[in-house]
Amino acid sequence: METHDGRITSVTAGTQPQPGDRRLEGIVFPAAANAHSHAFHRVLRGRTHEGRGDFWVWREQMYTSASELTPEKYEKLATAVFAEMVVTGFSSVAEFHYVHHQPDGAPYPEPHAMELALARAAMAAGIRLTLLDTLYLAGGIGTPLSPEQARFGDSDVHAWLDRLASLRAAIAGSFPADRVSVGAALHSVRAVPEEDLKVVATKLPADIPLHIHLSEQPAENEACLEAYGTTPAGLLGRHGLLTGRLSAVHSTHLTPEDIISLGEAGTTVVMCPSTEADLADGIGPARELSDAGATIALGTDQHAVIDPWTEMRSLEHGERLGSGQRGRFSPQELLRAATEGAARSMATPVAGPVLEVGGVCDLMVIDPASTRTAGSRPLQMAFSATASDVTEVVIAGELLASNGVHARLGKPGTVLAEALKDLS
């Protein structure tokens, strides 16, 4: 395989390496794409399980972590988190970002300080970033933002749209478009009132992706039904927001009508199996959604695990546990969810499920003879491999990771430990 400017220019089978060629030893797959990330949630790994460790324990510690972030601390932490993603096989990430302002809600002197910190972190780690600037106006339906949420919000939807436009210009002027780009997100129908959804539907630029947390908990559905007379998916459909550019995250508690609507609209549904298990969110109807026409993508969300192979396997295992049937998703479908499906929700170019001329040279290499993978058929690695079996990662033709060590930053565990010292 030959490359130029980070893209594949030719693929030839059966050739011998020439002097100066880099030989990748193992089974080469397209690098994975991470369709849903909250980088600062990495702080919570292994720290929210005291007692029964319910969702409310997790939520309070999440707010504490968010309150401690500064642009400097966040850049340091996000660099470490993105480095962990790279060494485990991810070449791109959609960062669902809502920690915009100072803790009291006032803008930073540089209004995009937090966003620029994330962009610099991605550049340092070498990962492709779609920065999803998130609209977050309410603490719940009919409820104002709490003091803990003040830094997430803007004064109104128009202020957010103005800030989004300014951010797009700032990012475009400072970072290469194939490495850092800007998308949009609505935190949830709980956090964005219906009147503001109407504005988003008419005013949001048509050329950027749009993401939303959708029907993650039964309580969200109940509140939406009581306030608006319909489900969260129905509310989005009411205002023309169910489209092919929408990525609905989690979608664990959908009605049969919701599934049909999301499928007919051609939306992407981002499942985060390790997070949904960790938070006891439930098992989403991935097979039904796929059969209805939705694209399934995978993300790591709160980073209880950062491992594309574990997310692939967990998607299928959830389906098996929920249905009592094996083979709900084939290994090829799982790989597509982790590559092409997730890439569809982003604004930066990433590899698809097939290594082909014109694609970006984003690759991950799996050791076929590890304790876990020995004897596995190459196309069934989704049922045996883990991130520990990723021996090399190439992004844009550059070797960025070898055997768990980042080429620029060293061991991510060391970088993470240093970053976590600044946070409780």
Tab-separated table of C-alpha atoms in Angstrom:
chain	number	residue	atom	x	y	z
A	1	MET	CA	0.000	0.000	0.000
A	2	GLU	CA	1.294	3.466	-0.933
A	3	THR	CA	0.244	6.784	0.560
A	4	HIS	CA	0.567	10.496	-0.155
A	5	ASP	CA	-0.462	13.385	2.106
A	6	GLY	CA	-1.998	10.910	4.521
A	7	ARG	CA	-4.228	9.236	1.924
A	8	ILE	CA	-3.968	5.830	0.261
A	9	THR	CA	-2.828	6.083	-3.350
A	10	SER	CA	-2.559	2.375	-4.205
A	11	VAL	CA	-3.274	-1.045	-2.716
A	12	THR	CA	-1.517	-4.081	-4.176
A	13	ALA	CA	-1.682	-7.632	-2.851
A	14	GLY	CA	1.286	-9.993	-2.712
A	15	THR	CA	4.062	-7.399	-2.998
A	16	GLN	CA	7.371	-7.551	-1.158
A	17	PRO	CA	8.539	-4.619	0.996
A	18	GLN	CA	11.028	-2.306	-0.642
A	19	PRO	CA	13.939	-0.525	1.077
A	20	GLY	CA	12.529	2.233	3.265
A	21	ASP	CA	9.052	0.696	3.486
A	22	ARG	CA	7.365	0.374	6.868
A	23	ARG	CA	6.093	-3.156	7.428
A	24	LEU	CA	3.076	-3.544	9.729
A	25	GLU	CA	3.252	-6.943	11.426
A	26	GLY	CA	-0.155	-8.416	12.146
A	27	ILE	CA	-3.697	-8.054	10.838
A	28	VAL	CA	-4.412	-4.554	9.573
A	29	PHE	CA	-7.852	-3.008	10.034
A	30	PRO	CA	-9.148	0.501	9.414
A	31	ALA	CA	-8.690	2.565	12.560
A	32	ALA	CA	-11.797	2.992	14.684
A	33	ALA	CA	-13.863	6.159	15.045
A	34	ASN	CA	-15.221	7.197	18.444
A	35	ALA	CA	-18.656	8.724	17.838
A	36	HIS	CA	-19.349	9.933	21.385
A	37	SER	CA	-16.908	11.221	23.996
A	38	HIS	CA	-16.951	13.406	27.094
A	39	ALA	CA	-13.210	13.693	27.717
A	40	PHE	CA	-13.454	14.997	31.279
A	41	HIS	CA	-15.561	11.997	32.365
A	42	ARG	CA	-12.346	9.941	32.236
A	43	VAL	CA	-11.710	11.337	35.724
A	44	LEU	CA	-14.550	9.151	37.043
A	45	ARG	CA	-13.206	5.766	35.974
A	46	GLY	CA	-13.068	3.426	38.957
A	47	ARG	CA	-14.167	6.159	41.383
A	48	THR	CA	-17.987	6.129	41.455
A	49	HIS	CA	-18.828	2.716	42.866
A	50	GLU	CA	-18.953	3.239	46.640
A	51	GLY	CA	-21.838	1.395	48.247
A	52	ARG	CA	-24.204	0.472	45.461
A	53	GLY	CA	-22.671	3.153	43.223
A	54	ASP	CA	-25.965	4.326	41.753
A	55	PHE	CA	-26.419	6.910	39.012
A	56	TRP	CA	-26.695	9.764	41.538
A	57	VAL	CA	-23.299	8.989	43.063
A	58	TRP	CA	-21.874	9.127	39.555
A	59	ARG	CA	-23.722	12.366	38.682
A	60	GLU	CA	-22.524	14.286	41.741
A	61	GLN	CA	-18.920	13.304	41.114
A	62	MET	CA	-19.308	14.294	37.454
A	63	TYR	CA	-20.434	17.778	38.499
A	64	THR	CA	-17.487	18.021	40.892
A	65	SER	CA	-15.067	17.140	38.103
A	66	ALA	CA	-16.663	19.654	35.739
A	67	SER	CA	-16.413	22.408	38.364
A	68	GLU	CA	-12.642	21.951	38.671
A	69	LEU	CA	-11.794	22.290	34.995
A	70	THR	CA	-9.851	25.245	33.672
A	71	PRO	CA	-8.638	25.586	30.087
A	72	GLU	CA	-5.144	24.587	31.198
A	73	LYS	CA	-6.290	21.574	33.214
A	74	TYR	CA	-8.683	20.489	30.486
A	75	GLU	CA	-6.041	20.658	27.779
A	76	LYS	CA	-3.723	18.518	29.890
A	77	LEU	CA	-6.438	15.988	30.700
A	78	ALA	CA	-7.867	15.821	27.182
A	79	THR	CA	-4.398	15.337	25.686
A	80	ALA	CA	-3.974	12.289	27.915
A	81	VAL	CA	-7.455	10.934	27.125
A	82	PHE	CA	-6.982	11.410	23.390
A	83	ALA	CA	-3.590	9.691	23.633
A	84	GLU	CA	-5.302	6.724	25.305
A	85	MET	CA	-7.757	6.613	22.416
A	86	VAL	CA	-4.959	6.633	19.860
A	87	VAL	CA	-2.988	3.753	21.366
A	88	THR	CA	-6.169	1.640	21.593
A	89	GLY	CA	-6.963	2.065	17.885
A	90	PHE	CA	-9.063	5.206	17.468
A	91	SER	CA	-8.036	7.748	14.835
A	92	SER	CA	-10.958	10.156	15.285
A	93	VAL	CA	-13.367	11.309	17.959
A	94	ALA	CA	-16.589	13.296	18.225
A	95	GLU	CA	-16.281	15.261	21.461
A	96	PHE	CA	-19.691	16.179	22.910
A	97	HIS	CA	-18.552	19.348	24.650
A	98	TYR	CA	-20.586	21.489	27.049
A	99	VAL	CA	-18.124	22.893	29.621
A	100	HIS	CA	-18.005	26.254	27.862
A	101	HIS	CA	-17.599	28.988	30.451
A	102	GLN	CA	-16.199	29.813	33.868
A	103	PRO	CA	-17.840	28.046	36.835
A	104	ASP	CA	-20.192	30.974	37.496
A	105	GLY	CA	-21.352	30.962	33.873
A	106	ALA	CA	-19.388	34.057	32.820
A	107	PRO	CA	-17.468	33.721	29.534
A	108	TYR	CA	-13.702	33.468	29.660
A	109	PRO	CA	-11.797	36.549	28.412
A	110	GLU	CA	-11.044	34.359	25.394
A	111	PRO	CA	-14.624	33.156	24.798
A	112	HIS	CA	-13.489	29.912	23.181
A	113	ALA	CA	-10.790	29.096	25.733
A	114	MET	CA	-12.151	25.655	26.601
A	115	GLU	CA	-12.864	24.719	22.986
A	116	LEU	CA	-9.422	25.794	21.804
A	117	ALA	CA	-7.879	23.774	24.645
A	118	LEU	CA	-9.615	20.653	23.328
A	119	ALA	CA	-8.466	21.391	19.777
A	120	ARG	CA	-4.856	21.779	20.918
A	121	ALA	CA	-5.145	18.528	22.877
A	122	ALA	CA	-6.323	16.678	19.779
A	123	MET	CA	-3.480	18.083	17.715
A	124	ALA	CA	-0.954	17.052	20.373
A	125	ALA	CA	-2.321	13.502	20.451
A	126	GLY	CA	-2.667	13.319	16.653
A	127	ILE	CA	-6.342	12.324	16.716
A	128	ARG	CA	-8.907	13.793	14.322
A	129	LEU	CA	-11.457	15.853	16.284
A	130	THR	CA	-15.053	16.797	15.546
A	131	LEU	CA	-15.796	19.290	18.316
A	132	LEU	CA	-19.531	19.185	19.008
A	133	ASP	CA	-20.409	22.506	20.604
A	134	THR	CA	-23.430	21.779	22.773
A	135	LEU	CA	-26.584	23.799	23.446
A	136	TYR	CA	-27.523	23.452	27.124
A	137	LEU	CA	-30.162	25.910	28.362
A	138	ALA	CA	-32.172	24.152	31.083
A	139	GLY	CA	-31.600	21.801	33.996
A	140	GLY	CA	-34.708	19.843	33.039
A	141	ILE	CA	-38.024	20.481	31.305
A	142	GLY	CA	-39.336	23.669	32.883
A	143	THR	CA	-36.338	23.866	35.238
A	144	PRO	CA	-33.541	26.468	35.119
A	145	LEU	CA	-29.890	25.532	35.132
A	146	SER	CA	-28.556	24.638	38.582
A	147	PRO	CA	-25.428	26.366	39.938
A	148	GLU	CA	-23.443	23.219	38.982
A	149	GLN	CA	-24.688	23.582	35.396
A	150	ALA	CA	-24.154	27.335	35.023
A	151	ARG	CA	-20.929	26.981	33.043
A	152	PHE	CA	-22.642	24.699	30.524
A	153	GLY	CA	-25.209	27.250	29.353
A	154	ASP	CA	-25.560	30.311	27.147
A	155	SER	CA	-27.965	33.190	27.717
A	156	ASP	CA	-30.288	31.909	24.983
A	157	VAL	CA	-30.321	29.909	21.774
A	158	HIS	CA	-29.361	32.928	19.663
A	159	ALA	CA	-26.278	33.585	21.808
A	160	TRP	CA	-25.301	29.951	21.319
A	161	LEU	CA	-25.734	30.203	17.541
A	162	ASP	CA	-23.577	33.337	17.491
A	163	ARG	CA	-20.914	31.671	19.625
A	164	LEU	CA	-21.033	28.578	17.408
A	165	ALA	CA	-20.431	30.693	14.298
A	166	SER	CA	-17.550	32.470	16.010
A	167	LEU	CA	-16.068	29.154	17.126
A	168	ARG	CA	-16.242	27.722	13.618
A	169	ALA	CA	-14.309	30.725	12.317
A	170	ALA	CA	-11.729	30.494	15.098
A	171	ILE	CA	-11.123	26.774	14.537
A	172	ALA	CA	-10.976	27.122	10.751
A	173	GLY	CA	-8.430	29.885	11.100
A	174	SER	CA	-6.142	27.983	13.459
A	175	PHE	CA	-6.301	24.264	12.673
A	176	PRO	CA	-6.219	22.082	9.533
A	177	ALA	CA	-9.725	21.089	8.441
A	178	ASP	CA	-8.842	17.398	8.148
A	179	ARG	CA	-7.754	17.365	11.795
A	180	VAL	CA	-10.158	19.641	13.697
A	181	SER	CA	-13.680	20.607	12.711
A	182	VAL	CA	-16.803	21.847	14.481
A	183	GLY	CA	-20.232	20.258	14.737
A	184	ALA	CA	-23.253	20.981	16.911
A	185	ALA	CA	-25.091	19.154	19.657
A	186	LEU	CA	-28.253	19.534	21.688
A	187	HIS	CA	-27.617	18.129	25.130
A	188	SER	CA	-31.108	16.564	25.291
A	189	VAL	CA	-34.766	17.526	25.055
A	190	ARG	CA	-34.529	18.056	28.834
A	191	ALA	CA	-31.906	20.761	28.353
A	192	VAL	CA	-33.322	22.473	25.237
A	193	PRO	CA	-36.928	23.774	25.458
A	194	GLU	CA	-39.260	23.214	22.518
A	195	GLU	CA	-39.256	26.872	21.474
A	196	ASP	CA	-35.486	26.707	21.147
A	197	LEU	CA	-35.645	23.482	19.152
A	198	LYS	CA	-37.716	25.417	16.620
A	199	VAL	CA	-34.944	28.014	16.309
A	200	VAL	CA	-32.262	25.349	15.910
A	201	ALA	CA	-34.299	23.675	13.188
A	202	THR	CA	-34.416	26.865	11.113
A	203	LYS	CA	-31.129	28.580	11.995
A	204	LEU	CA	-28.487	25.886	12.413
A	205	PRO	CA	-26.130	25.787	9.414
A	206	ALA	CA	-26.961	22.832	7.200
A	207	ASP	CA	-23.348	21.794	6.586
A	208	ILE	CA	-22.468	20.521	10.070
A	209	PRO	CA	-23.453	17.356	11.962
A	210	LEU	CA	-25.949	17.519	14.820
A	211	HIS	CA	-25.914	15.179	17.838
A	212	ILE	CA	-28.240	14.705	20.825
A	213	HIS	CA	-28.581	12.446	23.870
A	214	LEU	CA	-31.922	10.739	23.198
A	215	SER	CA	-34.152	8.645	25.475
A	216	GLU	CA	-31.276	7.568	27.702
A	217	GLN	CA	-33.527	7.102	30.742
A	218	PRO	CA	-37.255	6.259	31.148
A	219	ALA	CA	-37.644	9.408	33.268
A	220	GLU	CA	-36.667	11.530	30.250
A	221	ASN	CA	-39.413	9.960	28.170
A	222	GLU	CA	-41.980	10.404	30.942
A	223	ALA	CA	-41.123	14.089	31.413
A	224	CYS	CA	-41.240	14.710	27.664
A	225	LEU	CA	-44.602	12.991	27.292
A	226	GLU	CA	-46.037	15.012	30.165
A	227	ALA	CA	-44.736	18.347	28.865
A	228	TYR	CA	-45.094	17.909	25.106
A	229	GLY	CA	-47.416	14.975	24.570
A	230	THR	CA	-44.837	12.969	22.660
A	231	THR	CA	-41.539	11.117	23.068
A	232	PRO	CA	-38.147	12.842	22.626
A	233	ALA	CA	-37.856	11.358	19.111
A	234	GLY	CA	-41.399	12.517	18.362
A	235	LEU	CA	-40.534	16.016	19.543
A	236	LEU	CA	-37.515	16.171	17.241
A	237	GLY	CA	-39.632	14.870	14.375
A	238	ARG	CA	-42.274	17.506	15.073
A	239	HIS	CA	-39.689	20.180	14.215
A	240	GLY	CA	-37.933	18.515	11.313
A	241	LEU	CA	-34.817	17.547	13.281
A	242	LEU	CA	-34.965	13.831	12.466
A	243	THR	CA	-32.730	13.774	9.392
A	244	GLY	CA	-29.743	11.977	7.969
A	245	ARG	CA	-27.350	14.394	9.621
A	246	LEU	CA	-28.666	13.661	13.123
A	247	SER	CA	-26.824	11.328	15.492
A	248	ALA	CA	-29.000	10.141	18.367
A	249	VAL	CA	-26.854	8.961	21.267
A	250	HIS	CA	-27.889	6.030	23.499
A	251	SER	CA	-31.546	5.696	22.386
A	252	THR	CA	-31.948	2.946	24.953
A	253	HIS	CA	-35.656	3.497	25.693
A	254	LEU	CA	-37.468	3.917	22.378
A	255	THR	CA	-41.022	3.073	21.428
A	256	PRO	CA	-41.707	0.994	18.298
A	257	GLU	CA	-42.872	4.218	16.624
A	258	ASP	CA	-39.591	5.952	17.576
A	259	ILE	CA	-37.597	3.140	15.988
A	260	ILE	CA	-39.530	3.457	12.734
A	261	SER	CA	-39.101	7.248	12.706
A	262	LEU	CA	-35.346	7.141	13.324
A	263	GLY	CA	-34.914	4.441	10.690
A	264	GLU	CA	-37.014	6.153	8.027
A	265	ALA	CA	-35.093	9.395	8.602
A	266	GLY	CA	-31.772	7.614	8.055
A	267	THR	CA	-30.343	8.841	11.345
A	268	THR	CA	-27.190	7.524	12.969
A	269	VAL	CA	-27.743	5.965	16.387
A	270	VAL	CA	-24.651	6.012	18.583
A	271	MET	CA	-24.545	3.169	21.072
A	272	CYS	CA	-22.052	3.281	23.959
A	273	PRO	CA	-22.357	-0.242	25.391
A	274	SER	CA	-19.708	-0.028	28.125
A	275	THR	CA	-21.142	3.247	29.462
A	276	GLU	CA	-24.740	2.090	29.158
A	277	ALA	CA	-23.796	-0.968	31.214
A	278	ASP	CA	-21.809	1.060	33.757
A	279	LEU	CA	-24.666	3.527	34.316
A	280	ALA	CA	-27.400	0.874	34.120
A	281	ASP	CA	-29.017	2.766	31.235
A	282	GLY	CA	-30.380	-0.387	29.634
A	283	ILE	CA	-29.912	-2.248	26.348
A	284	GLY	CA	-30.878	-0.238	23.297
A	285	PRO	CA	-32.765	-1.782	20.342
A	286	ALA	CA	-29.771	-1.748	18.012
A	287	ARG	CA	-30.884	-4.614	15.754
A	288	GLU	CA	-34.369	-3.172	15.332
A	289	LEU	CA	-32.941	0.262	14.567
A	290	SER	CA	-30.541	-1.130	11.983
A	291	ASP	CA	-33.305	-3.153	10.347
A	292	ALA	CA	-35.478	-0.014	10.240
A	293	GLY	CA	-32.795	1.902	8.299
A	294	ALA	CA	-30.711	3.655	10.956
A	295	THR	CA	-26.912	3.519	10.886
A	296	ILE	CA	-25.383	2.074	14.060
A	297	ALA	CA	-22.246	3.736	15.419
A	298	LEU	CA	-20.171	3.191	18.555
A	299	GLY	CA	-18.729	5.553	21.159
A	300	THR	CA	-17.022	5.395	24.544
A	301	ASP	CA	-18.965	8.232	26.229
A	302	GLN	CA	-17.729	8.419	29.850
A	303	HIS	CA	-14.686	6.193	29.182
A	304	ALA	CA	-15.373	3.480	31.719
A	305	VAL	CA	-13.470	1.616	28.987
A	306	ILE	CA	-11.593	3.013	25.982
A	307	ASP	CA	-11.425	0.020	23.665
A	308	PRO	CA	-13.123	-0.227	20.243
A	309	TRP	CA	-13.018	-4.034	20.294
A	310	THR	CA	-14.749	-4.213	23.671
A	311	GLU	CA	-17.470	-1.849	22.446
A	312	MET	CA	-18.022	-3.994	19.334
A	313	ARG	CA	-18.300	-7.177	21.358
A	314	SER	CA	-20.469	-5.548	24.032
A	315	LEU	CA	-22.974	-4.361	21.427
A	316	GLU	CA	-23.526	-7.930	20.280
A	317	HIS	CA	-23.457	-9.344	23.809
A	318	GLY	CA	-26.169	-6.896	24.873
A	319	GLU	CA	-28.270	-8.000	21.934
A	320	ARG	CA	-27.791	-11.654	22.879
A	321	LEU	CA	-28.702	-11.046	26.518
A	322	GLY	CA	-31.786	-9.087	25.552
A	323	SER	CA	-33.033	-11.446	22.850
A	324	GLY	CA	-31.778	-14.876	23.845
A	325	GLN	CA	-30.298	-15.252	20.341
A	326	ARG	CA	-26.740	-15.350	19.011
A	327	GLY	CA	-25.518	-13.667	15.848
A	328	ARG	CA	-27.651	-10.551	16.068
A	329	PHE	CA	-24.800	-8.603	14.424
A	330	SER	CA	-22.166	-10.224	12.251
A	331	PRO	CA	-18.474	-9.441	12.898
A	332	GLN	CA	-18.469	-7.370	9.701
A	333	GLU	CA	-21.436	-5.324	10.916
A	334	LEU	CA	-19.709	-4.701	14.235
A	335	LEU	CA	-16.573	-3.501	12.458
A	336	ARG	CA	-18.678	-1.160	10.308
A	337	ALA	CA	-20.298	0.303	13.433
A	338	ALA	CA	-16.856	1.038	14.854
A	339	THR	CA	-15.509	2.548	11.631
A	340	GLU	CA	-17.849	3.660	8.851
A	341	GLY	CA	-20.905	4.032	11.086
A	342	ALA	CA	-19.109	6.216	13.582
A	343	ALA	CA	-17.343	8.153	10.822
A	344	ARG	CA	-20.717	9.067	9.348
A	345	SER	CA	-21.504	11.148	12.410
A	346	MET	CA	-18.357	13.275	12.132
A	347	ALA	CA	-17.093	16.177	10.085
A	348	THR	CA	-13.482	15.031	9.641
A	349	PRO	CA	-12.420	12.377	7.106
A	350	VAL	CA	-11.772	8.925	8.566
A	351	ALA	CA	-11.235	5.473	7.137
A	352	GLY	CA	-14.190	3.339	6.126
A	353	PRO	CA	-14.595	-0.402	6.588
A	354	VAL	CA	-12.426	-1.160	3.555
A	355	LEU	CA	-8.882	0.022	2.883
A	356	GLU	CA	-9.212	1.638	-0.512
A	357	VAL	CA	-7.573	4.191	-2.798
A	358	GLY	CA	-8.530	7.717	-1.816
A	359	GLY	CA	-9.241	6.846	1.807
A	360	VAL	CA	-7.253	8.336	4.626
A	361	CYS	CA	-4.427	6.126	5.838
A	362	ASP	CA	-5.787	5.520	9.336
A	363	LEU	CA	-4.964	1.971	10.425
A	364	MET	CA	-4.787	-0.240	13.487
A	365	VAL	CA	-2.869	-3.493	13.646
A	366	ILE	CA	-3.934	-6.493	15.708
A	367	ASP	CA	-1.561	-9.174	16.989
A	368	PRO	CA	-3.060	-12.470	15.737
A	369	ALA	CA	-1.071	-14.600	18.180
A	370	SER	CA	-1.742	-13.024	21.567
A	371	THR	CA	-3.199	-14.956	24.501
A	372	ARG	CA	-6.638	-13.651	23.469
A	373	THR	CA	-6.442	-13.810	19.671
A	374	ALA	CA	-4.436	-16.960	18.958
A	375	GLY	CA	-6.517	-19.193	16.710
A	376	SER	CA	-9.125	-16.543	15.921
A	377	ARG	CA	-10.162	-16.037	12.326
A	378	PRO	CA	-9.124	-12.556	11.182
A	379	LEU	CA	-12.667	-11.340	10.473
A	380	GLN	CA	-13.890	-12.588	13.863
A	381	MET	CA	-11.462	-10.531	15.947
A	382	ALA	CA	-14.429	-8.566	17.323
A	383	PHE	CA	-15.122	-11.599	19.511
A	384	SER	CA	-11.607	-12.087	20.865
A	385	ALA	CA	-9.392	-9.003	20.531
A	386	THR	CA	-9.073	-6.144	22.998
A	387	ALA	CA	-7.146	-2.881	22.966
A	388	SER	CA	-4.227	-4.779	24.504
A	389	ASP	CA	-3.836	-6.567	21.161
A	390	VAL	CA	-3.462	-3.335	19.170
A	391	THR	CA	0.234	-3.281	18.325
A	392	GLU	CA	0.426	-0.272	15.975
A	393	VAL	CA	-1.763	2.682	15.046
A	394	VAL	CA	-1.263	4.838	11.965
A	395	ILE	CA	-3.076	8.160	11.449
A	396	ALA	CA	-2.714	10.077	8.189
A	397	GLY	CA	0.178	7.815	7.266
A	398	GLU	CA	2.097	8.548	10.477
A	399	LEU	CA	2.903	5.784	12.964
A	400	LEU	CA	1.544	7.236	16.207
A	401	ALA	CA	1.451	4.244	18.545
A	402	SER	CA	3.388	1.030	19.047
A	403	ASN	CA	2.523	-1.567	21.681
A	404	GLY	CA	0.564	0.848	23.829
A	405	VAL	CA	3.107	3.673	23.700
A	406	HIS	CA	2.267	6.962	21.977
A	407	ALA	CA	5.031	8.076	19.617
A	408	ARG	CA	4.882	11.694	20.804
A	409	LEU	CA	3.586	11.455	24.364
A	410	GLY	CA	4.873	8.151	25.718
A	411	LYS	CA	2.755	5.892	27.905
A	412	PRO	CA	-0.782	7.286	28.217
A	413	GLY	CA	-1.070	5.916	31.766
A	414	THR	CA	1.794	8.134	32.865
A	415	VAL	CA	0.311	11.170	31.102
A	416	LEU	CA	-3.121	10.426	32.588
A	417	ALA	CA	-1.734	10.018	36.107
A	418	GLU	CA	-0.040	13.395	35.849
A	419	ALA	CA	-3.179	15.095	34.545
A	420	LEU	CA	-5.389	13.538	37.230
A	421	LYS	CA	-3.209	15.000	39.992
A	422	ASP	CA	-4.855	18.363	39.250
A	423	LEU	CA	-8.376	17.014	39.812
A	424	SER	CA	-10.125	15.434	42.795
